[in-house]
Coordinates of C-alpha atoms in Angstrom, one line a residue:
Chain A
M1 CA -40.2 15.4 -255.7
T2 CA -37.8 12.9 -257.3
A3 CA -36.0 10.7 -254.8
F4 CA -33.6 9.1 -257.2
A5 CA -30.8 10.6 -259.3
E6 CA -27.9 9.2 -261.2
T7 CA -24.9 11.5 -261.4
S8 CA -23.7 10.1 -264.7
A9 CA -27.0 11.2 -266.2
Q10 CA -26.3 14.8 -265.3
T11 CA -23.8 17.1 -266.9
R12 CA -22.6 20.4 -265.7
T13 CA -20.8 23.2 -267.6
E14 CA -18.1 25.0 -265.7
R15 CA -18.5 28.7 -265.2
E16 CA -15.5 31.0 -266.0
P17 CA -14.9 34.4 -264.4
L18 CA -15.7 37.2 -266.9
S19 CA -14.3 40.7 -267.5
H20 CA -16.4 43.3 -269.3
L21 CA -13.8 43.5 -272.1
S22 CA -10.7 41.6 -273.2
V23 CA -8.3 43.8 -275.2
E24 CA -5.7 42.2 -277.4
L25 CA -2.9 44.8 -277.7
G26 CA -1.2 43.1 -280.6
Q27 CA -0.1 40.0 -282.4
L28 CA 3.6 39.5 -282.5
S29 CA 5.8 37.0 -284.3
I30 CA 8.9 36.0 -282.4
V31 CA 11.0 38.2 -284.6
D32 CA 8.9 41.2 -283.4
L33 CA 10.3 40.7 -279.9
D34 CA 13.3 42.9 -280.7
P35 CA 13.4 45.7 -278.0
D36 CA 13.1 48.7 -280.3
R37 CA 10.4 47.2 -282.5
L38 CA 8.5 46.1 -279.4
R39 CA 8.6 49.6 -277.8
Q40 CA 7.3 51.2 -280.9
L41 CA 4.4 48.7 -281.2
L42 CA 3.4 48.9 -277.6
D43 CA 3.5 52.7 -277.4
R44 CA 1.0 52.9 -280.2
A45 CA -1.1 50.2 -278.7
A46 CA -1.2 52.0 -275.4
V47 CA -3.1 55.0 -276.9
W48 CA -5.8 52.8 -278.4
A49 CA -6.0 50.5 -275.5
R50 CA -6.8 53.4 -273.2
A51 CA -9.7 54.5 -275.4
A52 CA -11.0 50.9 -275.8
S53 CA -11.0 50.3 -272.1
E54 CA -13.6 53.0 -271.5
V55 CA -16.4 50.6 -270.7
P56 CA -19.5 52.5 -269.6
V57 CA -20.1 50.7 -266.2
A58 CA -19.3 51.8 -262.7
Q59 CA -16.5 49.4 -262.1
P60 CA -15.1 48.3 -265.4
R61 CA -13.3 45.0 -265.5
V62 CA -10.9 45.1 -268.5
S63 CA -8.0 42.7 -269.1
T64 CA -5.3 43.1 -271.7
C65 CA -3.4 40.4 -273.6
L66 CA -0.6 40.1 -276.1
L67 CA -0.4 37.3 -278.6
I68 CA 2.9 35.7 -279.5
D69 CA 2.7 33.5 -282.6
D70 CA 5.0 30.6 -281.8
Y71 CA 3.0 28.3 -284.1
H72 CA 3.2 29.5 -287.7
R73 CA 6.8 30.9 -287.5
P74 CA 8.8 29.2 -284.8
G75 CA 11.9 31.0 -283.4
P76 CA 14.1 31.3 -280.4
G77 CA 12.6 30.3 -277.0
P78 CA 11.2 32.5 -274.2
A79 CA 14.5 32.5 -272.1
E80 CA 16.2 34.1 -275.1
V81 CA 13.7 36.6 -276.4
L82 CA 11.1 37.4 -273.6
P83 CA 13.2 39.5 -271.1
P84 CA 12.8 42.8 -273.1
L85 CA 9.0 42.3 -273.3
L86 CA 8.8 41.5 -269.5
A87 CA 10.8 44.7 -268.8
I88 CA 8.2 46.8 -270.7
A89 CA 5.4 44.9 -269.0
A90 CA 6.9 45.7 -265.6
E91 CA 6.8 49.4 -266.4
G92 CA 3.0 49.0 -266.7
E93 CA 2.3 51.2 -269.8
P94 CA 0.5 49.7 -271.6
R95 CA -0.5 47.2 -268.9
I96 CA 0.0 43.7 -270.3
D97 CA -2.1 41.3 -268.1
Y98 CA -1.7 38.1 -270.1
L99 CA 0.8 36.7 -272.6
V100 CA -1.0 34.4 -275.0
R101 CA 0.8 31.7 -277.0
E102 CA -0.7 30.7 -280.3
S103 CA 0.4 27.1 -280.1
G104 CA -1.5 26.8 -276.8
F105 CA -4.7 27.2 -278.8
A106 CA -4.0 24.6 -281.5
P107 CA -5.2 21.7 -279.3
L108 CA -8.6 23.4 -278.9
A109 CA -9.2 23.8 -282.7
D110 CA -10.8 20.4 -283.0
L111 CA -13.4 21.4 -280.4
V112 CA -14.4 24.4 -282.5
A113 CA -14.2 22.6 -285.9
A114 CA -16.8 20.1 -284.5
R115 CA -19.2 22.9 -283.9
L116 CA -19.2 24.5 -287.4
V117 CA -22.6 24.5 -289.0
A118 CA -22.5 25.5 -292.7
V119 CA -24.6 28.3 -294.0
P120 CA -27.5 26.5 -295.8
A121 CA -28.2 27.5 -299.4
P122 CA -31.8 28.2 -300.2
G123 CA -33.5 24.8 -300.9
T124 CA -31.6 23.0 -298.1
N125 CA -34.3 20.8 -296.5
G126 CA -32.4 18.1 -294.6
S127 CA -32.7 15.4 -297.3
L128 CA -29.0 15.4 -298.3
D129 CA -26.2 14.9 -295.9
P130 CA -24.1 18.1 -295.4
P131 CA -20.8 18.1 -297.3
E132 CA -18.2 16.4 -295.1
A133 CA -15.6 18.7 -293.6
T134 CA -13.0 19.3 -296.2
G135 CA -10.8 21.6 -294.3
W136 CA -12.4 24.7 -295.8
V137 CA -15.3 27.0 -294.8
C138 CA -17.0 29.4 -297.1
N139 CA -19.7 32.0 -296.8
G140 CA -21.8 30.7 -299.7
R141 CA -22.1 28.4 -302.6
R142 CA -18.9 27.4 -304.4
S143 CA -18.6 27.5 -308.2
P144 CA -19.8 24.2 -309.5
G145 CA -17.3 24.0 -312.3
S146 CA -14.3 25.2 -310.4
T147 CA -12.6 21.8 -310.0
D148 CA -13.5 20.4 -313.4
S149 CA -11.5 20.2 -316.6
E150 CA -11.0 23.2 -318.8
A151 CA -13.7 22.1 -321.3
M152 CA -16.2 21.8 -318.4
Y153 CA -15.0 25.1 -317.2
R154 CA -16.0 26.8 -320.5
T155 CA -19.4 25.2 -320.7
Q156 CA -20.7 24.8 -317.2
W157 CA -18.9 27.3 -315.0
S158 CA -21.0 29.6 -313.0
P159 CA -19.7 32.0 -310.4
P160 CA -19.5 31.2 -306.7
E161 CA -22.0 33.1 -304.6
E162 CA -22.1 34.6 -301.1
I163 CA -25.3 33.5 -299.4
G164 CA -27.2 36.5 -297.9
A165 CA -25.1 39.0 -299.9
R166 CA -26.2 42.6 -300.0
N167 CA -26.7 43.2 -303.7
H168 CA -23.3 41.9 -304.9
S169 CA -21.6 38.8 -303.8
V170 CA -18.3 38.8 -301.8
F171 CA -17.5 35.1 -301.8
V172 CA -14.7 34.0 -299.4
D173 CA -13.4 30.5 -299.0
V174 CA -11.3 30.0 -295.9
R175 CA -8.8 27.2 -295.3
L176 CA -8.9 25.7 -291.8
R177 CA -6.0 23.3 -292.0
D178 CA -3.3 22.4 -294.5
D179 CA -2.3 19.0 -295.8
E180 CA 0.1 18.5 -292.8
S181 CA -2.9 19.1 -290.5
R182 CA -1.5 22.4 -289.3
W183 CA -4.3 24.9 -288.4
S184 CA -4.5 28.1 -290.3
R185 CA -3.9 31.5 -288.8
A186 CA -7.6 32.4 -289.5
F187 CA -8.9 29.4 -287.7
L188 CA -6.7 29.8 -284.7
T189 CA -7.8 33.5 -284.6
A190 CA -11.4 32.4 -284.5
V191 CA -10.6 29.8 -281.7
R192 CA -8.8 32.5 -279.7
H193 CA -11.8 34.9 -280.0
L194 CA -14.1 32.1 -278.7
V195 CA -11.8 31.3 -275.8
R196 CA -11.5 35.0 -274.9
L197 CA -15.4 35.1 -275.0
G198 CA -15.5 32.3 -272.5
L199 CA -17.2 30.0 -275.0
V200 CA -15.0 26.9 -275.3
R201 CA -15.4 23.9 -273.0
D202 CA -14.1 20.3 -273.1
G203 CA -16.5 17.9 -271.4
G204 CA -18.0 20.8 -269.7
K205 CA -14.7 22.0 -268.3
A206 CA -12.9 25.2 -269.0
V207 CA -10.0 24.7 -271.4
I208 CA -7.6 27.6 -270.6
R209 CA -6.5 28.4 -267.0
P210 CA -4.1 31.4 -266.9
R211 CA -1.0 30.6 -264.9
P212 CA 1.6 32.9 -263.4
L213 CA 5.0 33.3 -265.1
P214 CA 7.3 30.4 -264.1
P215 CA 10.2 31.5 -261.8
E216 CA 12.6 30.7 -264.5
L217 CA 11.9 31.3 -268.2
P218 CA 11.7 28.0 -270.1
R219 CA 14.0 27.4 -273.1
T220 CA 11.1 26.3 -275.4
W221 CA 7.7 27.9 -275.9
A222 CA 6.0 24.6 -275.0
G223 CA 7.3 25.2 -271.5
L224 CA 5.2 28.3 -271.1
P225 CA 1.5 28.0 -270.3
P226 CA -0.9 28.8 -273.2
V227 CA -1.9 31.9 -271.2
T228 CA 0.5 33.4 -268.8
R229 CA -0.6 36.0 -266.2
L230 CA 2.0 38.9 -266.0
T231 CA 0.0 41.3 -263.8
R232 CA -0.8 40.3 -260.3
G233 CA -4.5 40.8 -259.6
A234 CA -5.3 41.1 -263.3
K235 CA -9.0 41.0 -264.2
P236 CA -10.3 37.7 -265.8
F237 CA -8.8 36.8 -269.2
T238 CA -12.3 35.8 -270.5
A239 CA -14.8 38.6 -271.1
Y240 CA -18.2 39.5 -272.5
R241 CA -16.6 41.1 -275.5
T242 CA -13.3 41.2 -277.2
F243 CA -11.5 44.1 -278.7
S244 CA -8.3 43.7 -280.9
L245 CA -5.8 46.2 -282.1
L246 CA -4.6 45.2 -285.4
P247 CA -2.5 46.4 -288.3
A248 CA -4.5 46.8 -291.5
R249 CA -2.6 43.9 -293.1
A250 CA -4.3 41.6 -290.6
L251 CA -7.7 42.4 -292.1
Q252 CA -7.8 39.5 -294.5
V253 CA -7.2 37.0 -291.7
E254 CA -9.7 38.7 -289.3
N255 CA -12.4 38.7 -292.0
A256 CA -11.8 34.9 -292.5
A257 CA -12.0 34.4 -288.7
R258 CA -15.3 36.3 -288.8
I259 CA -16.7 34.0 -291.5
I260 CA -15.7 31.0 -289.3
L261 CA -17.2 32.6 -286.2
S262 CA -20.5 33.2 -288.1
Q263 CA -20.8 29.4 -288.5
V264 CA -20.1 28.3 -284.9
S265 CA -23.0 26.7 -283.1
L266 CA -22.9 26.6 -279.3
T267 CA -25.3 25.0 -276.8
P268 CA -28.0 27.1 -275.2
E269 CA -26.5 26.1 -271.8
L270 CA -23.1 27.5 -272.7
L271 CA -24.6 30.7 -274.2
G272 CA -26.7 31.1 -271.0
L273 CA -23.5 30.9 -268.8
I274 CA -22.5 34.2 -270.4
E275 CA -25.9 35.8 -270.8
G276 CA -27.0 35.0 -267.2
P277 CA -24.3 37.0 -265.3
A278 CA -24.5 39.8 -267.9
T279 CA -28.2 40.2 -267.3
G280 CA -27.5 40.1 -263.6
E281 CA -25.1 43.0 -264.1
G282 CA -27.6 44.9 -266.2
I283 CA -25.4 44.6 -269.3
H284 CA -26.7 43.8 -272.8
I285 CA -24.8 41.1 -274.6
P286 CA -25.5 40.8 -278.3
P287 CA -27.0 37.3 -279.0
Q288 CA -24.8 36.8 -282.1
L289 CA -21.2 35.9 -281.3
I290 CA -19.9 38.0 -284.2
D291 CA -21.3 41.1 -282.6
R292 CA -19.3 40.6 -279.4
V293 CA -16.0 40.9 -281.4
G294 CA -14.6 44.4 -282.0
Y295 CA -11.5 45.8 -283.7
M296 CA -9.3 48.8 -284.3
L297 CA -7.4 48.6 -287.5
F298 CA -4.5 51.0 -288.0
A299 CA -2.0 51.7 -290.8
E300 CA 1.6 50.8 -290.0
Chain B
M1 CA -45.2 28.3 -281.5
L2 CA -45.1 24.8 -282.8
I3 CA -42.7 21.9 -282.2
L4 CA -41.9 19.6 -285.2
G5 CA -40.1 16.4 -284.7
E6 CA -39.4 13.0 -286.3
I7 CA -37.9 9.9 -284.8
H8 CA -36.6 6.8 -286.6
T9 CA -36.2 3.7 -284.5
C10 CA -34.2 0.6 -285.4
L11 CA -32.1 -2.2 -284.1
L12 CA -28.5 -1.4 -283.3
R13 CA -26.5 -3.3 -285.9
N14 CA -24.6 -5.6 -283.5
S15 CA -24.9 -9.3 -282.8
S16 CA -25.2 -8.7 -279.0
P17 CA -26.4 -5.8 -276.8
V18 CA -23.7 -3.1 -276.6
R19 CA -21.9 -2.3 -273.3
K20 CA -22.0 1.0 -271.6
T21 CA -18.5 2.1 -272.5
V22 CA -19.1 1.3 -276.2
V23 CA -22.5 3.2 -276.1
G24 CA -20.6 6.2 -274.8
E25 CA -18.2 6.0 -277.8
L26 CA -21.0 5.5 -280.3
L27 CA -22.9 8.5 -279.0
G28 CA -19.9 10.8 -278.6
L29 CA -20.9 12.5 -281.8
M30 CA -19.7 15.9 -280.7
R31 CA -16.1 16.2 -279.6
G32 CA -15.9 17.7 -276.1
E33 CA -19.6 17.3 -275.3
P34 CA -20.4 14.7 -272.6
V35 CA -22.9 11.8 -273.2
P36 CA -25.5 11.7 -270.4
M37 CA -26.2 8.0 -269.5
S38 CA -28.5 6.4 -267.0
E39 CA -28.5 2.8 -266.0
R40 CA -31.8 2.5 -264.1
P41 CA -34.3 1.1 -264.4
I42 CA -33.0 0.5 -267.9
A43 CA -29.8 1.6 -269.7
H44 CA -30.5 4.8 -271.7
A45 CA -28.1 7.2 -273.3
V46 CA -28.5 10.3 -275.4
S47 CA -25.9 11.8 -277.7
P48 CA -25.3 15.6 -277.7
D49 CA -27.4 17.6 -280.1
L50 CA -25.9 18.0 -283.6
I51 CA -27.2 21.1 -285.4
R52 CA -28.1 21.3 -289.1
G53 CA -29.1 24.4 -291.1
V54 CA -32.2 24.5 -293.4
D55 CA -33.8 27.0 -295.7
C56 CA -36.8 25.4 -297.4
W57 CA -40.6 25.2 -297.7
L58 CA -42.5 24.1 -294.7
P59 CA -45.3 21.7 -295.5
T60 CA -48.8 23.2 -295.0
G61 CA -52.2 21.7 -294.9
S62 CA -53.8 24.4 -297.1
G63 CA -50.9 24.5 -299.7
A64 CA -50.0 28.1 -298.6
R65 CA -46.4 29.0 -299.0
S66 CA -44.3 29.2 -295.9
R67 CA -40.5 29.4 -295.9
G68 CA -38.6 28.0 -292.9
V69 CA -35.1 29.2 -292.2
G70 CA -33.1 28.1 -289.2
T71 CA -31.6 25.1 -287.5
I72 CA -32.7 21.6 -286.6
A73 CA -31.3 19.9 -283.4
A74 CA -30.8 16.2 -283.8
H75 CA -29.5 13.4 -281.5
A76 CA -29.2 9.7 -281.2
V77 CA -30.6 7.6 -278.4
I78 CA -29.6 4.1 -277.4
T79 CA -31.8 2.1 -275.1
A80 CA -30.7 -1.2 -273.4
G81 CA -27.6 -1.2 -275.6
R82 CA -29.9 -2.6 -278.3
V83 CA -32.4 -0.1 -279.8
L84 CA -31.1 3.0 -281.7
Q85 CA -33.2 6.1 -282.4
G86 CA -32.4 9.1 -284.5
S87 CA -34.4 12.1 -283.3
A88 CA -34.7 15.5 -285.0
V89 CA -36.6 18.4 -283.5
T90 CA -37.2 22.1 -284.2
R91 CA -39.3 24.9 -282.8
A92 CA -41.2 26.7 -285.6
V93 CA -41.7 30.3 -284.6
P94 CA -43.0 33.3 -286.7
A95 CA -40.1 35.3 -288.2
S96 CA -39.6 38.9 -287.2
S97 CA -38.7 39.8 -290.8
T98 CA -40.0 39.0 -294.2
H99 CA -36.6 38.0 -295.5
R100 CA -33.8 35.7 -294.5
Q101 CA -31.4 37.1 -291.8
P102 CA -27.6 36.7 -291.6
W103 CA -26.7 33.2 -290.5
P104 CA -25.3 34.1 -287.0
H105 CA -28.9 35.2 -286.2
Y106 CA -30.1 31.7 -286.6
L107 CA -27.2 30.1 -284.8
S108 CA -27.8 32.2 -281.8
R109 CA -31.1 30.2 -281.4
P110 CA -30.1 26.6 -282.0
G111 CA -33.1 24.3 -282.8
V112 CA -35.4 27.1 -284.0
V113 CA -36.8 27.5 -287.5
E114 CA -38.4 30.9 -288.3
M115 CA -41.5 30.8 -290.5
I116 CA -41.5 33.5 -293.2
G117 CA -44.8 33.9 -294.9
K118 CA -48.5 34.1 -294.1
A119 CA -49.2 30.5 -293.2
A120 CA -50.6 30.0 -289.7
A121 CA -48.8 27.7 -287.2
T122 CA -51.9 25.3 -287.3
D123 CA -51.6 25.1 -291.1
V124 CA -47.9 24.1 -290.8
A125 CA -48.9 21.6 -288.1
D126 CA -51.5 20.0 -290.4
G127 CA -49.1 19.9 -293.3
F128 CA -46.3 18.3 -291.2
A129 CA -48.6 15.6 -289.7
A130 CA -50.0 14.7 -293.2
Q131 CA -48.6 11.6 -294.9
S132 CA -48.0 13.0 -298.4
R133 CA -45.3 15.5 -298.7
D134 CA -43.7 17.8 -301.2
P135 CA -40.1 16.4 -301.7
A136 CA -38.7 19.9 -301.5
A137 CA -40.3 20.6 -298.1
L138 CA -38.6 20.3 -294.7
D139 CA -37.3 16.7 -294.3
L140 CA -36.6 15.9 -290.7
G141 CA -36.5 12.2 -291.6
G142 CA -33.4 12.8 -293.8
I143 CA -31.7 14.2 -290.7
C144 CA -32.7 11.2 -288.6
E145 CA -31.2 8.9 -291.1
W146 CA -28.0 11.0 -291.1
I147 CA -27.7 10.6 -287.3
I148 CA -28.5 6.9 -287.4
D149 CA -25.9 6.3 -290.1
K150 CA -23.3 8.1 -288.0
V151 CA -23.9 5.5 -285.3
Q152 CA -24.5 2.3 -287.4
L153 CA -21.4 2.8 -289.5
S154 CA -19.1 2.9 -286.4
P155 CA -16.3 0.4 -286.4
R156 CA -17.1 -0.3 -282.8
L157 CA -20.1 -2.4 -284.0
D158 CA -19.8 -5.8 -285.7
H159 CA -22.7 -4.9 -288.1
R160 CA -24.4 -8.2 -287.7
A161 CA -28.1 -8.0 -286.7
P162 CA -29.2 -11.0 -284.6
F163 CA -32.6 -11.0 -286.4
T164 CA -34.4 -9.0 -289.1
S165 CA -36.5 -6.1 -288.1
R166 CA -37.9 -3.0 -289.8
R167 CA -37.2 0.7 -289.0
T168 CA -40.2 2.7 -287.9
T169 CA -40.7 6.4 -288.5
T170 CA -42.6 8.5 -286.1
R171 CA -43.5 12.1 -287.1
W172 CA -44.7 14.3 -284.3
V173 CA -46.1 17.8 -283.8
A174 CA -46.6 19.6 -280.5
N175 CA -48.9 22.5 -280.2
I176 CA -48.0 24.8 -277.4
I177 CA -50.8 25.7 -274.9
D178 CA -51.0 27.9 -271.8
Q179 CA -52.9 25.6 -269.5
P180 CA -51.1 22.5 -268.3
A181 CA -54.5 20.7 -267.6
E182 CA -55.1 20.6 -271.3
A183 CA -52.1 18.3 -272.2
T184 CA -53.4 15.7 -274.7
V185 CA -51.9 13.2 -277.1
R186 CA -53.1 11.4 -280.3
F187 CA -51.1 8.5 -281.6
T188 CA -51.9 7.1 -285.1
V189 CA -50.5 4.0 -286.7
E190 CA -50.6 5.2 -290.4
E191 CA -49.3 2.2 -292.2
D192 CA -46.8 -0.6 -291.7
I193 CA -44.0 1.4 -290.4
S194 CA -45.1 5.0 -290.1
R195 CA -46.7 6.6 -287.2
S196 CA -47.7 10.1 -286.1
I197 CA -48.2 11.8 -282.7
V198 CA -50.0 15.1 -282.1
L199 CA -49.6 16.6 -278.7
H200 CA -50.7 19.7 -276.8
V201 CA -48.2 20.7 -274.1
T202 CA -47.1 23.8 -272.2
E203 CA -43.9 25.5 -273.2
K204 CA -42.0 24.4 -270.2
D205 CA -42.8 20.8 -271.0
I206 CA -41.2 20.9 -274.4
P207 CA -38.0 18.9 -273.4
A208 CA -40.3 16.4 -271.6
A209 CA -42.4 16.1 -274.7
V210 CA -39.3 15.2 -276.8
R211 CA -38.5 12.5 -274.3
F212 CA -42.1 11.3 -274.3
C213 CA -42.3 11.0 -278.1
E214 CA -39.0 9.1 -278.2
D215 CA -40.2 6.8 -275.5
L216 CA -43.5 6.2 -277.3
A217 CA -41.6 5.6 -280.6
L218 CA -39.3 3.2 -278.8
H219 CA -42.1 1.1 -277.3
D220 CA -44.2 1.2 -280.5
W221 CA -41.1 -0.2 -282.3
V222 CA -40.6 -2.9 -279.6
L223 CA -44.2 -3.9 -279.8
T224 CA -44.3 -3.9 -283.6
T225 CA -41.1 -6.0 -283.8
V226 CA -42.2 -8.6 -281.2
L227 CA -45.6 -8.9 -283.0
R228 CA -43.8 -9.4 -286.3
I229 CA -41.6 -12.2 -284.7
V230 CA -44.8 -13.8 -283.4
D231 CA -46.4 -13.4 -286.8
R232 CA -43.7 -15.2 -288.7
T233 CA -43.3 -18.0 -286.1
D234 CA -46.2 -19.9 -287.6
F235 CA -47.0 -22.0 -284.5
G236 CA -49.2 -24.4 -286.4
S237 CA -46.7 -25.9 -288.8
R238 CA -43.4 -25.8 -286.9
D239 CA -42.0 -28.2 -284.4
G240 CA -40.8 -27.2 -280.9
R241 CA -37.2 -26.5 -282.0
Q242 CA -38.3 -24.2 -284.8
V243 CA -40.7 -22.3 -282.6
V244 CA -38.1 -21.7 -279.9
T245 CA -35.5 -20.6 -282.5
S246 CA -38.0 -18.2 -284.1
L247 CA -39.2 -16.7 -280.7
Q248 CA -35.7 -16.5 -279.2
P249 CA -34.8 -13.0 -280.5
A250 CA -37.9 -11.6 -278.7
V251 CA -36.8 -13.2 -275.4
D252 CA -33.1 -12.4 -275.8
H253 CA -33.2 -8.9 -277.2
L254 CA -36.6 -7.2 -276.7
M255 CA -38.8 -8.4 -273.9
H256 CA -36.8 -6.7 -271.2
V257 CA -36.8 -3.3 -273.0
W258 CA -40.5 -2.7 -272.3
M259 CA -40.6 0.0 -269.6
P260 CA -43.0 2.7 -270.7
G261 CA -42.2 6.1 -269.1
A262 CA -39.0 5.0 -267.4
H263 CA -37.0 8.0 -268.7
V264 CA -39.8 10.4 -269.2
P265 CA -40.4 13.3 -266.8
D266 CA -43.4 13.0 -264.4
S267 CA -45.3 15.8 -266.2
M268 CA -45.8 13.4 -269.1
T269 CA -47.4 10.6 -267.0
P270 CA -50.9 11.7 -267.9
L271 CA -50.2 11.3 -271.6
W272 CA -48.9 7.7 -271.1
R273 CA -52.0 7.0 -269.1
E274 CA -54.2 8.2 -271.9
L275 CA -52.4 5.9 -274.4
E276 CA -52.7 3.0 -271.9
R277 CA -56.5 3.5 -272.0
R278 CA -56.6 3.6 -275.7
P279 CA -55.0 2.0 -277.7
G280 CA -54.0 0.1 -274.6
F281 CA -50.3 -0.4 -275.3
T282 CA -49.5 -2.5 -272.2
R283 CA -52.6 -4.7 -272.6
Q284 CA -51.5 -5.7 -276.1
W285 CA -47.9 -6.1 -274.9
D286 CA -48.9 -8.3 -272.0
A287 CA -51.1 -10.4 -274.2
T288 CA -48.2 -10.8 -276.8
V289 CA -45.6 -11.6 -274.1
N290 CA -47.9 -14.1 -272.4
R291 CA -48.5 -15.8 -275.8
V292 CA -44.7 -16.1 -276.3
R293 CA -44.2 -17.4 -272.8
D294 CA -47.1 -19.8 -273.0
Q295 CA -45.9 -21.2 -276.4
L296 CA -42.4 -21.7 -275.0
S297 CA -43.7 -23.4 -271.8
M298 CA -46.1 -25.6 -273.8
R299 CA -43.4 -26.6 -276.3
T300 CA -41.0 -27.4 -273.4
L301 CA -43.6 -29.6 -271.7
R302 CA -44.4 -31.3 -275.0
A303 CA -40.8 -32.0 -275.7
F304 CA -40.3 -33.2 -272.2
H305 CA -43.2 -35.7 -272.6
G306 CA -42.3 -36.5 -276.2
I307 CA -45.6 -35.3 -277.7
D308 CA -44.5 -32.7 -280.2
L309 CA -47.4 -32.8 -282.7
V310 CA -45.6 -31.2 -285.6
A311 CA -42.5 -33.3 -285.2
S312 CA -44.7 -36.4 -285.3
G313 CA -46.4 -35.2 -288.5
Q314 CA -49.7 -33.8 -287.0
P315 CA -49.9 -30.0 -287.6
Q316 CA -52.1 -28.2 -285.1
Q317 CA -55.0 -25.8 -285.5
L318 CA -54.3 -22.4 -283.9
G319 CA -56.0 -19.0 -283.7
G320 CA -55.4 -15.7 -282.0
I321 CA -52.7 -13.1 -282.2
G322 CA -50.1 -13.8 -284.9
A323 CA -51.9 -16.9 -286.2
P324 CA -51.6 -17.6 -289.9
P325 CA -54.8 -16.8 -291.9

């Protein structure tokens, strides 16, 4: 038995409550908050959300959320544009448990960027330092001549290559942030998936705590919590798996987000905080993060 | 299963020992991840693990081809605000497939390299412990240097070393056994600055084995560095002032660092005992420290009585540890 302990030498990772599934009903820009457009989007989402929520367990815990992008295309504030959405949410079909604000996830992006581990090309043995973060993430080896002069281009160019491609390469290079240090839609999508999967911590602490709607709607989006709970008694925002309903035009961004998620490395302690309770409930959780993320893509 | 590790040990490039708050900043290599620190019986802090991907040949004793794909976990350790270590570790396990899997498969098991090919684990262990290496094979030392540079280049350090010292490299292999009673260790000083450790430990003792190897590498470096200071002091031809100046770094920066096993779990105590028996680390340390202290006492007394032989033009004859040939 050890009689001596130092608390600063021990670290703990906070547990988060977990639903079985987190369903994202849609991703709306502020201009989509027009009452007619909103009704149309949510009626369609309701059908798929019901199907997605069929989790094969005795007492399923499913939470739903709706994303509002107040980051890439700013617009009028909540007091002005949210009332129609809240009226639909109050009707309860589809049930909207949480309202998610894209800007609320931008401060977490650095935490995820620090955990990216690039796909090693064959021959990578640890001798050379990994290329420093350039604000881009790709799924393979970039073309060596692609930034050189035209003459170099003609003589030395060789194609970029997806590492681990099945027969033919599909090379994708994803921008994480622009020159003004604004995070890309693809990167914030990956961050949001990780938060919904309960896999982001800062100093061991949970980063997002859903709050109820403030009594009075704020004039600016920054006045609203990153995740607002609209339904009393909603199941936890974080879940073993995520499911997102998306228009087909979002495919490009989601694919980019998947390439980012494929390169996120998390600690065994954190992964265990999800796997432990899942095993306790008799539920199988895929070990690879990417397999915990599901979609339904529809034509608009 | 096999554990492969390498540790590089050096002096933190700062004119004085670094305070706890600065150590926390130096080792905060992963945003959002805490830096565990302990102060007793000696200050000791470990950075969070950084993960690096590899896909390369694994060294083998027989020359058989074995491809390793997966990740290496690496961290930095600072002891007494003075000694810095870069430590890289991976578990080598047989692959379930004959070809490389999609990358998320490997990231779901951080710090594991899967061995693709027919080479046996013991063959890889032999190859890894050997001194000569194929430059294309797994290079944990490169990852140790990467970690060390991340710390040494920090603007929080003044980049002035108080004395010259050499970096040691310690390569280690742990073979996993079922019976805890069989835990063994073999420590080899291969040449001037390179060492190897071969261990047999149980699977549950793997984290303890990492700590043990880092502790052994630390103490080996401290002993090596103090011996070198004594070596170059050249007691016979220097006056009291020169001897004191030469020995001062050992007293100011190193002698208090000696605390074998302080931050190593109890399960590793038998291994430290084995090393104390042979080569007898602490015996050599005590002898060296006593020699340093005796020299300082003697020089002080001589100075006090005004009988410094070298200063008065009469070099002395000396023998023993660190004496010039």
